[in-house]
PDB file of C-alpha atoms in Angstrom:
ATOM      1  CA  MET A   1      78.259 104.148 121.120  1.00 29.00           C
ATOM      2  CA  TYR A   2      80.672 106.427 120.352  1.00 28.00           C
ATOM      3  CA  THR A   3      80.062 108.517 117.539  1.00 33.00           C
ATOM      4  CA  ASP A   4      81.506 111.834 115.846  1.00 37.00           C
ATOM      5  CA  GLU A   5      80.445 114.079 112.642  1.00 36.00           C
ATOM      6  CA  PHE A   6      81.356 111.304 109.938  1.00 35.00           C
ATOM      7  CA  GLY A   7      78.365 109.079 111.796  1.00 38.00           C
ATOM      8  CA  GLY A   8      81.524 106.388 112.653  1.00 41.00           C
ATOM      9  CA  GLY A   9      82.250 105.359 115.749  1.00 39.00           C
ATOM     10  CA  VAL A  10      83.577 101.850 117.312  1.00 35.00           C
ATOM     11  CA  VAL A  11      81.897  99.843 114.263  1.00 36.00           C
ATOM     12  CA  ALA A  12      83.590 102.139 111.698  1.00 39.00           C
ATOM     13  CA  LEU A  13      87.093 102.214 113.459  1.00 37.00           C
ATOM     14  CA  SER A  14      87.034  98.153 113.504  1.00 39.00           C
ATOM     15  CA  ARG A  15      85.981  98.127 109.643  1.00 41.00           C
ATOM     16  CA  TRP A  16      88.987 100.622 108.967  1.00 37.00           C
ATOM     17  CA  ALA A  17      91.380  98.477 111.214  1.00 41.00           C
ATOM     18  CA  ASN A  18      89.849  95.118 109.200  1.00 42.00           C
ATOM     19  CA  ALA A  19      90.845  96.956 105.944  1.00 42.00           C
ATOM     20  CA  PHE A  20      94.363  97.833 107.197  1.00 38.00           C
ATOM     21  CA  ARG A  21      94.859  94.343 108.308  1.00 38.00           C
ATOM     22  CA  ARG A  22      94.040  92.695 104.713  1.00 37.00           C
ATOM     23  CA  ARG A  23      95.643  95.426 102.798  1.00 39.00           C
ATOM     24  CA  VAL A  24      98.976  95.740 104.408  1.00 35.00           C
ATOM     25  CA  ALA A  25     102.246  93.336 103.903  1.00 35.00           C
ATOM     26  CA  PRO A  26     105.322  93.024 106.155  1.00 33.00           C
ATOM     27  CA  HIS A  27     108.219  95.314 104.931  1.00 30.00           C
ATOM     28  CA  SER A  28     111.340  95.952 106.522  1.00 26.00           C
ATOM     29  CA  VAL A  29     111.646 100.116 106.999  1.00 28.00           C
ATOM     30  CA  SER A  30     113.008 101.874 109.686  1.00 29.00           C
ATOM     31  CA  ARG A  31     110.837 104.352 112.250  1.00 22.00           C
ATOM     32  CA  LEU A  32     110.409 107.466 110.623  1.00 32.00           C
ATOM     33  CA  ASP A  33     111.491 111.025 112.119  1.00 41.00           C
ATOM     34  CA  ASP A  34     109.060 112.703 114.691  1.00 44.00           C
ATOM     35  CA  ASP A  35     110.231 116.327 113.161  1.00 52.00           C
ATOM     36  CA  THR A  36     107.348 117.977 111.727  1.00 61.00           C
ATOM     37  CA  PRO A  37     108.421 119.816 108.274  1.00 72.00           C
ATOM     38  CA  ARG A  38     108.890 123.571 109.073  1.00 87.00           C
ATOM     39  CA  TYR A  39     109.014 126.198 106.116  1.00 92.00           C
ATOM     40  CA  ASP A  40     112.300 128.053 106.800  1.00 95.00           C
ATOM     41  CA  PRO A  41     112.222 131.867 105.604  1.00 95.00           C
ATOM     42  CA  ALA A  42     116.251 131.837 105.627  1.00 96.00           C
ATOM     43  CA  ALA A  43     116.147 128.312 103.548  1.00 95.00           C
ATOM     44  CA  ALA A  44     117.236 127.693  99.787  1.00 96.00           C
ATOM     45  CA  HIS A  45     113.824 127.470  97.907  1.00 97.00           C
ATOM     46  CA  ALA A  46     112.965 126.294  94.663  1.00 97.00           C
ATOM     47  CA  PHE A  47     110.994 129.340  94.221  1.00 98.00           C
ATOM     48  CA  PRO A  48     111.451 133.276  94.299  1.00 98.00           C
ATOM     49  CA  ASP A  49     110.587 133.703  98.112  1.00 98.00           C
ATOM     50  CA  GLU A  50     111.160 137.308  98.976  1.00 98.00           C
ATOM     51  CA  ARG A  51     107.658 137.878  98.524  1.00 98.00           C
ATOM     52  CA  LEU A  52     106.127 135.030 100.520  1.00 98.00           C
ATOM     53  CA  ASN A  53     108.926 136.230 103.635  1.00 98.00           C
ATOM     54  CA  ASP A  54     107.125 139.816 103.425  1.00 98.00           C
ATOM     55  CA  VAL A  55     103.771 138.644 103.133  1.00 98.00           C
ATOM     56  CA  LEU A  56     104.438 135.793 106.249  1.00 98.00           C
ATOM     57  CA  GLU A  57     105.844 138.827 108.727  1.00 98.00           C
ATOM     58  CA  ALA A  58     102.985 141.174 108.248  1.00 98.00           C
ATOM     59  CA  VAL A  59     100.442 137.831 108.854  1.00 98.00           C
ATOM     60  CA  ALA A  60     102.486 137.391 112.009  1.00 97.00           C
ATOM     61  CA  ASP A  61     102.007 140.892 113.025  1.00 98.00           C
ATOM     62  CA  ASP A  62      98.373 141.324 112.292  1.00 98.00           C
ATOM     63  CA  GLU A  63      96.332 141.648 115.268  1.00 98.00           C
ATOM     64  CA  GLU A  64      92.789 140.964 113.648  1.00 98.00           C
ATOM     65  CA  ILE A  65      94.153 137.501 112.125  1.00 98.00           C
ATOM     66  CA  GLN A  66      95.405 136.136 114.796  1.00 97.00           C
ATOM     67  CA  ALA A  67      92.383 137.134 116.737  1.00 97.00           C
ATOM     68  CA  TYR A  68      90.786 134.932 114.309  1.00 95.00           C
ATOM     69  CA  LEU A  69      93.162 132.515 114.766  1.00 95.00           C
ATOM     70  CA  ASP A  70      92.158 132.044 118.331  1.00 93.00           C
ATOM     71  CA  ALA A  71      88.624 132.384 117.803  1.00 94.00           C
ATOM     72  CA  GLN A  72      88.003 130.210 115.211  1.00 93.00           C
ATOM     73  CA  ASN A  73      89.106 126.903 117.856  1.00 91.00           C
ATOM     74  CA  VAL A  74      85.775 127.479 119.875  1.00 91.00           C
ATOM     75  CA  ASN A  75      82.829 126.078 117.932  1.00 90.00           C
ATOM     76  CA  PRO A  76      85.052 122.954 116.718  1.00 86.00           C
ATOM     77  CA  VAL A  77      86.958 122.046 119.696  1.00 84.00           C
ATOM     78  CA  GLN A  78      84.664 123.580 122.616  1.00 82.00           C
ATOM     79  CA  ARG A  79      81.478 123.335 121.354  1.00 86.00           C
ATOM     80  CA  LYS A  80      81.720 119.914 118.613  1.00 82.00           C
ATOM     81  CA  GLY A  81      84.262 117.886 120.572  1.00 75.00           C
ATOM     82  CA  TYR A  82      86.107 118.064 117.087  1.00 75.00           C
ATOM     83  CA  ASN A  83      89.970 118.351 116.630  1.00 77.00           C
ATOM     84  CA  ASP A  84      92.227 121.316 116.900  1.00 79.00           C
ATOM     85  CA  HIS A  85      91.621 124.225 114.207  1.00 84.00           C
ATOM     86  CA  GLY A  86      93.172 127.164 115.665  1.00 85.00           C
ATOM     87  CA  ALA A  87      96.546 128.618 115.671  1.00 89.00           C
ATOM     88  CA  LYS A  88      98.498 125.110 116.010  1.00 91.00           C
ATOM     89  CA  HIS A  89      96.179 123.637 113.300  1.00 91.00           C
ATOM     90  CA  ILE A  90      97.078 126.891 110.436  1.00 95.00           C
ATOM     91  CA  GLU A  91     100.555 126.697 111.407  1.00 94.00           C
ATOM     92  CA  ILE A  92     101.214 123.226 110.690  1.00 92.00           C
ATOM     93  CA  VAL A  93      98.918 123.365 107.562  1.00 94.00           C
ATOM     94  CA  ARG A  94     101.045 126.502 106.107  1.00 97.00           C
ATOM     95  CA  ASP A  95     104.170 124.887 106.787  1.00 95.00           C
ATOM     96  CA  ARG A  96     103.409 121.599 105.308  1.00 95.00           C
ATOM     97  CA  ALA A  97     101.834 123.203 102.139  1.00 97.00           C
ATOM     98  CA  LEU A  98     104.626 125.064 101.967  1.00 98.00           C
ATOM     99  CA  CYS A  99     107.009 122.411 102.011  1.00 96.00           C
ATOM    100  CA  LEU A 100     104.886 120.457  99.492  1.00 97.00           C
ATOM    101  CA  TYR A 101     104.982 123.197  97.617  1.00 98.00           C
ATOM    102  CA  ASP A 102     108.722 123.644  97.641  1.00 97.00           C
ATOM    103  CA  LEU A 103     109.054 120.031  96.785  1.00 96.00           C
ATOM    104  CA  LEU A 104     106.871 120.162  93.826  1.00 97.00           C
ATOM    105  CA  LYS A 105     108.685 123.008  92.537  1.00 97.00           C
ATOM    106  CA  LYS A 106     112.019 121.280  92.636  1.00 96.00           C
ATOM    107  CA  HIS A 107     110.180 118.468  89.978  1.00 95.00           C
ATOM    108  CA  ASP A 108     109.859 120.804  87.852  1.00 96.00           C
ATOM    109  CA  VAL A 109     106.099 120.904  88.843  1.00 97.00           C
ATOM    110  CA  GLU A 110     104.067 123.895  86.815  1.00 97.00           C
ATOM    111  CA  PHE A 111     101.759 125.791  88.324  1.00 98.00           C
ATOM    112  CA  ASN A 112      98.680 127.366  86.860  1.00 98.00           C
ATOM    113  CA  GLY A 113      96.581 129.235  89.397  1.00 98.00           C
ATOM    114  CA  ALA A 114      99.155 132.539  89.296  1.00 98.00           C
ATOM    115  CA  ARG A 115     100.299 131.987  85.599  1.00 98.00           C
ATOM    116  CA  GLN A 116      96.832 131.869  84.219  1.00 98.00           C
ATOM    117  CA  GLN A 117      95.658 135.075  85.667  1.00 98.00           C
ATOM    118  CA  GLY A 118      99.148 136.535  84.363  1.00 98.00           C
ATOM    119  CA  LEU A 119     100.659 137.197  87.376  1.00 98.00           C
ATOM    120  CA  ASP A 120     104.172 136.136  88.898  1.00 98.00           C
ATOM    121  CA  GLU A 121     105.619 133.052  89.916  1.00 98.00           C
ATOM    122  CA  ALA A 122     106.388 134.301  92.819  1.00 98.00           C
ATOM    123  CA  ASP A 123     102.858 134.686  93.624  1.00 98.00           C
ATOM    124  CA  GLU A 124     101.933 131.256  93.842  1.00 98.00           C
ATOM    125  CA  PRO A 125     103.540 130.453  97.578  1.00 98.00           C
ATOM    126  CA  VAL A 126     101.477 133.750  98.478  1.00 98.00           C
ATOM    127  CA  ILE A 127      98.808 132.133  97.285  1.00 98.00           C
ATOM    128  CA  VAL A 128      99.204 128.979  98.775  1.00 98.00           C
ATOM    129  CA  ALA A 129     100.123 130.639 102.229  1.00 98.00           C
ATOM    130  CA  LEU A 130      97.333 132.736 102.777  1.00 98.00           C
ATOM    131  CA  ALA A 131      94.989 130.224 101.888  1.00 98.00           C
ATOM    132  CA  ALA A 132      96.507 128.009 104.210  1.00 98.00           C
ATOM    133  CA  THR A 133      96.380 130.826 106.968  1.00 98.00           C
ATOM    134  CA  LEU A 134      92.622 131.714 106.256  1.00 98.00           C
ATOM    135  CA  HIS A 135      91.203 128.462 105.245  1.00 96.00           C
ATOM    136  CA  ASP A 136      89.205 128.196 108.264  1.00 94.00           C
ATOM    137  CA  ILE A 137      88.526 131.025 109.761  1.00 96.00           C
ATOM    138  CA  GLY A 138      84.614 130.531 109.009  1.00 94.00           C
ATOM    139  CA  HIS A 139      84.535 128.713 111.825  1.00 94.00           C
ATOM    140  CA  VAL A 140      83.769 131.709 114.042  1.00 92.00           C
ATOM    141  CA  VAL A 141      80.418 131.245 112.240  1.00 94.00           C
ATOM    142  CA  HIS A 142      80.104 127.441 112.571  1.00 92.00           C
ATOM    143  CA  ARG A 143      81.895 124.406 111.783  1.00 89.00           C
ATOM    144  CA  ASP A 144      79.394 122.863 109.457  1.00 88.00           C
ATOM    145  CA  ASP A 145      79.764 124.644 105.807  1.00 91.00           C
ATOM    146  CA  HIS A 146      82.783 127.080 107.312  1.00 93.00           C
ATOM    147  CA  PRO A 147      84.334 126.985 103.801  1.00 92.00           C
ATOM    148  CA  TYR A 148      81.765 129.325 102.705  1.00 95.00           C
ATOM    149  CA  TYR A 149      81.723 131.787 105.953  1.00 95.00           C
ATOM    150  CA  SER A 150      85.546 131.479 105.285  1.00 96.00           C
ATOM    151  CA  ILE A 151      84.804 133.441 102.251  1.00 97.00           C
ATOM    152  CA  PRO A 152      83.305 136.919 102.825  1.00 98.00           C
ATOM    153  CA  LEU A 153      85.891 136.563 105.815  1.00 98.00           C
ATOM    154  CA  ALA A 154      88.742 136.489 104.401  1.00 98.00           C
ATOM    155  CA  ALA A 155      88.087 138.486 101.226  1.00 98.00           C
ATOM    156  CA  ASP A 156      87.577 141.601 103.770  1.00 98.00           C
ATOM    157  CA  ILE A 157      91.629 140.548 105.082  1.00 98.00           C
ATOM    158  CA  LEU A 158      92.823 140.431 101.791  1.00 98.00           C
ATOM    159  CA  GLU A 159      91.009 143.510 101.156  1.00 98.00           C
ATOM    160  CA  ARG A 160      92.961 145.335 103.690  1.00 98.00           C
ATOM    161  CA  LEU A 161      96.139 143.280 103.910  1.00 98.00           C
ATOM    162  CA  LEU A 162      96.961 142.837 100.001  1.00 98.00           C
ATOM    163  CA  PRO A 163      97.656 146.774  99.204  1.00 98.00           C
ATOM    164  CA  ASP A 164     101.003 146.564 100.710  1.00 97.00           C
ATOM    165  CA  PHE A 165     102.025 143.994  97.901  1.00 98.00           C
ATOM    166  CA  TYR A 166     100.189 144.685  94.890  1.00 98.00           C
ATOM    167  CA  ASP A 167      98.246 147.204  92.730  1.00 98.00           C
ATOM    168  CA  THR A 168      94.558 147.448  92.657  1.00 98.00           C
ATOM    169  CA  THR A 169      94.448 144.527  89.580  1.00 98.00           C
ATOM    170  CA  GLU A 170      96.886 142.254  90.984  1.00 98.00           C
ATOM    171  CA  ARG A 171      94.984 142.188  94.380  1.00 98.00           C
ATOM    172  CA  VAL A 172      91.663 141.285  92.676  1.00 98.00           C
ATOM    173  CA  LYS A 173      93.450 137.855  90.676  1.00 98.00           C
ATOM    174  CA  VAL A 174      95.561 137.130  93.971  1.00 98.00           C
ATOM    175  CA  THR A 175      92.282 137.378  95.719  1.00 98.00           C
ATOM    176  CA  GLY A 176      90.336 135.227  93.794  1.00 98.00           C
ATOM    177  CA  GLU A 177      93.026 132.590  93.500  1.00 98.00           C
ATOM    178  CA  ILE A 178      93.261 132.508  97.559  1.00 98.00           C
ATOM    179  CA  LEU A 179      89.310 132.064  97.533  1.00 98.00           C
ATOM    180  CA  HIS A 180      89.456 129.588  94.933  1.00 98.00           C
ATOM    181  CA  ALA A 181      91.469 127.851  97.197  1.00 98.00           C
ATOM    182  CA  ILE A 182      89.789 128.152 100.662  1.00 97.00           C
ATOM    183  CA  LEU A 183      86.914 127.098  98.821  1.00 96.00           C
ATOM    184  CA  CYS A 184      87.756 124.144  97.728  1.00 96.00           C
ATOM    185  CA  HIS A 185      89.845 122.653 100.883  1.00 94.00           C
ATOM    186  CA  HIS A 186      87.403 121.019 102.036  1.00 85.00           C
ATOM    187  CA  THR A 187      84.112 121.101  99.800  1.00 73.00           C
ATOM    188  CA  GLU A 188      82.752 118.975  97.018  1.00 84.00           C
ATOM    189  CA  GLU A 189      84.424 121.593  94.602  1.00 91.00           C
ATOM    190  CA  THR A 190      86.964 120.785  92.493  1.00 95.00           C
ATOM    191  CA  PRO A 191      90.204 122.514  92.729  1.00 97.00           C
ATOM    192  CA  LEU A 192      91.050 123.918  89.185  1.00 98.00           C
ATOM    193  CA  THR A 193      94.389 125.211  90.653  1.00 98.00           C
ATOM    194  CA  LEU A 194      97.181 123.414  91.598  1.00 98.00           C
ATOM    195  CA  GLU A 195      97.567 125.821  94.260  1.00 98.00           C
ATOM    196  CA  ALA A 196      94.613 124.898  95.150  1.00 98.00           C
ATOM    197  CA  GLY A 197      95.289 121.360  95.489  1.00 98.00           C
ATOM    198  CA  VAL A 198      98.111 122.291  97.884  1.00 98.00           C
ATOM    199  CA  VAL A 199      96.319 123.372 100.264  1.00 98.00           C
ATOM    200  CA  ARG A 200      93.685 120.932 100.312  1.00 96.00           C
ATOM    201  CA  VAL A 201      96.038 117.979 100.663  1.00 95.00           C
ATOM    202  CA  ALA A 202      97.824 120.047 103.398  1.00 95.00           C
ATOM    203  CA  ASP A 203      94.884 120.421 105.222  1.00 93.00           C
ATOM    204  CA  ALA A 204      94.505 116.701 105.759  1.00 88.00           C
ATOM    205  CA  LEU A 205      98.165 116.333 106.679  1.00 90.00           C
ATOM    206  CA  ASP A 206      97.877 117.722 109.880  1.00 87.00           C
ATOM    207  CA  MET A 207      96.553 114.222 111.240  1.00 79.00           C
ATOM    208  CA  GLU A 208      99.064 113.731 114.393  1.00 69.00           C
ATOM    209  CA  ARG A 209      97.502 112.820 117.395  1.00 57.00           C
ATOM    210  CA  GLY A 210      98.465 116.125 119.563  1.00 45.00           C
ATOM    211  CA  ARG A 211      95.819 117.723 116.981  1.00 44.00           C
ATOM    212  CA  SER A 212      93.070 115.591 119.064  1.00 40.00           C
ATOM    213  CA  ARG A 213      94.742 115.698 122.652  1.00 42.00           C
ATOM    214  CA  ILE A 214      91.709 118.046 123.706  1.00 40.00           C
ATOM    215  CA  PRO A 215      88.557 115.935 122.880  1.00 41.00           C
ATOM    216  CA  TYR A 216      90.344 113.082 123.308  1.00 35.00           C
ATOM    217  CA  GLU A 217      90.844 113.933 127.366  1.00 41.00           C
ATOM    218  CA  ARG A 218      87.536 115.277 127.723  1.00 44.00           C
ATOM    219  CA  GLY A 219      86.291 111.882 126.549  1.00 44.00           C
ATOM    220  CA  GLY A 220      85.936 112.076 122.939  1.00 45.00           C
ATOM    221  CA  ARG A 221      85.840 108.265 120.902  1.00 42.00           C
ATOM    222  CA  GLY A 222      84.652 108.927 117.670  1.00 49.00           C
ATOM    223  CA  ILE A 223      86.690 107.695 114.898  1.00 46.00           C
ATOM    224  CA  ASN A 224      88.005 110.933 113.662  1.00 50.00           C
ATOM    225  CA  THR A 225      89.993 111.382 117.838  1.00 54.00           C
ATOM    226  CA  LEU A 226      90.453 107.646 117.787  1.00 53.00           C
ATOM    227  CA  SER A 227      92.254 107.602 114.605  1.00 57.00           C
ATOM    228  CA  SER A 228      94.272 110.428 114.788  1.00 55.00           C
ATOM    229  CA  GLN A 229      95.672 109.455 118.441  1.00 68.00           C
ATOM    230  CA  ALA A 230      96.806 106.767 116.223  1.00 71.00           C
ATOM    231  CA  ILE A 231      99.197 108.904 114.004  1.00 76.00           C
ATOM    232  CA  GLU A 232     102.922 109.204 115.307  1.00 78.00           C
ATOM    233  CA  GLY A 233     104.560 111.710 112.855  1.00 81.00           C
ATOM    234  CA  VAL A 234     104.193 112.830 109.161  1.00 86.00           C
ATOM    235  CA  SER A 235     107.310 112.758 106.712  1.00 89.00           C
ATOM    236  CA  LEU A 236     107.467 115.029 103.249  1.00 93.00           C
ATOM    237  CA  THR A 237     110.318 113.383 101.381  1.00 91.00           C
ATOM    238  CA  SER A 238     111.000 112.866  97.458  1.00 89.00           C
ATOM    239  CA  ASP A 239     111.666 109.665  95.677  1.00 86.00           C
ATOM    240  CA  ASP A 240     111.506 109.041  92.139  1.00 82.00           C
ATOM    241  CA  GLY A 241     110.453 112.087  90.796  1.00 85.00           C
ATOM    242  CA  HIS A 242     107.434 112.586  93.442  1.00 93.00           C
ATOM    243  CA  VAL A 243     106.677 114.045  96.535  1.00 95.00           C
ATOM    244  CA  VAL A 244     106.408 110.743  99.166  1.00 94.00           C
ATOM    245  CA  VAL A 245     104.264 111.474 101.972  1.00 91.00           C
ATOM    246  CA  GLU A 246     105.479 108.958 104.799  1.00 89.00           C
ATOM    247  CA  ILE A 247     102.491 108.476 108.037  1.00 86.00           C
ATOM    248  CA  GLU A 248     104.090 106.652 110.970  1.00 84.00           C
ATOM    249  CA  MET A 249     100.766 104.840 112.758  1.00 80.00           C
ATOM    250  CA  THR A 250     101.149 102.932 116.492  1.00 78.00           C
ATOM    251  CA  ASN A 251      98.016 100.648 115.519  1.00 69.00           C
ATOM    252  CA  ALA A 252      95.482 100.295 112.356  1.00 61.00           C
ATOM    253  CA  ALA A 253      93.495 103.110 113.618  1.00 64.00           C
ATOM    254  CA  GLY A 254      95.068 105.379 111.833  1.00 63.00           C
ATOM    255  CA  VAL A 255      94.206 104.028 108.447  1.00 67.00           C
ATOM    256  CA  TYR A 256      91.249 105.957 108.583  1.00 66.00           C
ATOM    257  CA  GLN A 257      93.044 109.337 108.650  1.00 64.00           C
ATOM    258  CA  VAL A 258      94.850 107.818 105.992  1.00 75.00           C
ATOM    259  CA  ASP A 259      92.881 106.242 103.659  1.00 70.00           C
ATOM    260  CA  GLU A 260      89.543 108.186 104.363  1.00 70.00           C
ATOM    261  CA  LEU A 261      90.693 111.685 104.718  1.00 76.00           C
ATOM    262  CA  LEU A 262      94.086 112.262 103.430  1.00 85.00           C
ATOM    263  CA  THR A 263      93.505 109.972 100.116  1.00 84.00           C
ATOM    264  CA  ALA A 264      90.398 111.656  99.595  1.00 85.00           C
ATOM    265  CA  LYS A 265      91.523 115.254  99.634  1.00 90.00           C
ATOM    266  CA  LEU A 266      94.074 114.126  97.234  1.00 93.00           C
ATOM    267  CA  ARG A 267      91.802 112.788  94.769  1.00 91.00           C
ATOM    268  CA  ASP A 268      90.948 115.216  92.033  1.00 91.00           C
ATOM    269  CA  SER A 269      93.484 117.476  93.946  1.00 96.00           C
ATOM    270  CA  GLY A 270      95.681 117.552  90.900  1.00 96.00           C
ATOM    271  CA  LEU A 271      98.410 116.392  92.595  1.00 96.00           C
ATOM    272  CA  GLU A 272      97.416 112.548  92.413  1.00 95.00           C
ATOM    273  CA  SER A 273     100.344 111.680  89.693  1.00 95.00           C
ATOM    274  CA  HIS A 274     102.732 113.592  91.651  1.00 96.00           C
ATOM    275  CA  VAL A 275     102.399 112.770  95.176  1.00 95.00           C
ATOM    276  CA  ARG A 276     102.779 109.032  97.172  1.00 92.00           C
ATOM    277  CA  VAL A 277     101.078 108.120 100.119  1.00 89.00           C
ATOM    278  CA  VAL A 278     102.741 105.233 102.183  1.00 87.00           C
ATOM    279  CA  ALA A 279     101.558 104.686 105.775  1.00 82.00           C
ATOM    280  CA  ILE A 280     103.489 102.329 108.184  1.00 82.00           C
ATOM    281  CA  ASN A 281     102.118 100.654 111.364  1.00 77.00           C
ATOM    282  CA  THR A 282     104.360 100.238 113.547  1.00 73.00           C
ATOM    283  CA  HIS A 283     103.627  97.468 117.130  1.00 67.00           C
ATOM    284  CA  SER A 284     104.293  95.544 119.581  1.00 51.00           C
ATOM    285  CA  GLY A 285     103.957  92.023 118.846  1.00 53.00           C
ATOM    286  CA  ASP A 286     104.825  89.088 121.545  1.00 52.00           C
ATOM    287  CA  GLY A 287     107.008  89.355 123.664  1.00 50.00           C
ATOM    288  CA  ASP A 288     109.022  92.352 122.619  1.00 47.00           C
ATOM    289  CA  GLU A 289     109.189  91.667 119.169  1.00 50.00           C
ATOM    290  CA  GLN A 290     108.691  94.701 117.272  1.00 49.00           C
ATOM    291  CA  LEU A 291     106.262  94.443 113.668  1.00 46.00           C
ATOM    292  CA  VAL A 292     106.216  97.331 111.263  1.00 48.00           C
ATOM    293  CA  GLU A 293     103.695  96.814 107.997  1.00 69.00           C
ATOM    294  CA  ARG A 294     103.519  99.131 105.466  1.00 71.00           C
ATOM    295  CA  ILE A 295     100.532 100.171 103.121  1.00 70.00           C
ATOM    296  CA  GLU A 296     101.264 102.290  99.902  1.00 75.00           C
ATOM    297  CA  LEU A 297      98.046 103.939  98.814  1.00 65.00           C
TER     298      LEU A 297
END
């Protein structure tokens, strides 16, 4: 039997597929756009973005950070056959974290991390972006318990990077908030700030089939790889005061990504009352008939 680190395999895949069939109901809905949400520095945002954009430029030009984003993919992908955790994953998580943050700000959601430290609103997206950028660098040590290895590595980078933007007192506070978000992205630790909650949820939003391409092509057939192969697209929209995460999948295997991974990270993130998750299963029926099933979590 094929298995992965979740101990799943075909049995778990069948269990989640059956759960999806029990819970979905026919619903008339068009297919989602396949456009990946991207953060655009030149666009208008619901938050002050000048400091964030300066920080993102510095990150893009930082040789050490870029080296980590390359090196951190070896252990999870090449040595453990797991999904992508390299530069592309980081780009997607950071973009979706900033898009999620922007939508929440448009709904007047009040973030508490920077505010409770006496920092500016402009520091909120900096915390989100840098935590999303550095959350997985601990993979250079090991996939297992990687958030705990990410903490000291990220702290060293932030000690070098942040003095260009903050004085000593501000740097200490911003660093603490970033490390808190990194720690809480993939552990049992409960996020104490909404900035950390955004990073935690955004990490699970990178779920499309491209993320599992390498392990799939190498023969990986664990539940995480198979379920990722079923995800066609993810979009972030607004509806009735909520951020709506819409996920398009081609078969019921994708419900594992949605129900086991995304909703698990949404739980206790602090964003539960602000985010709705909708999964749409589009697949061919008999003949040329297109069947559409919808589940809202």
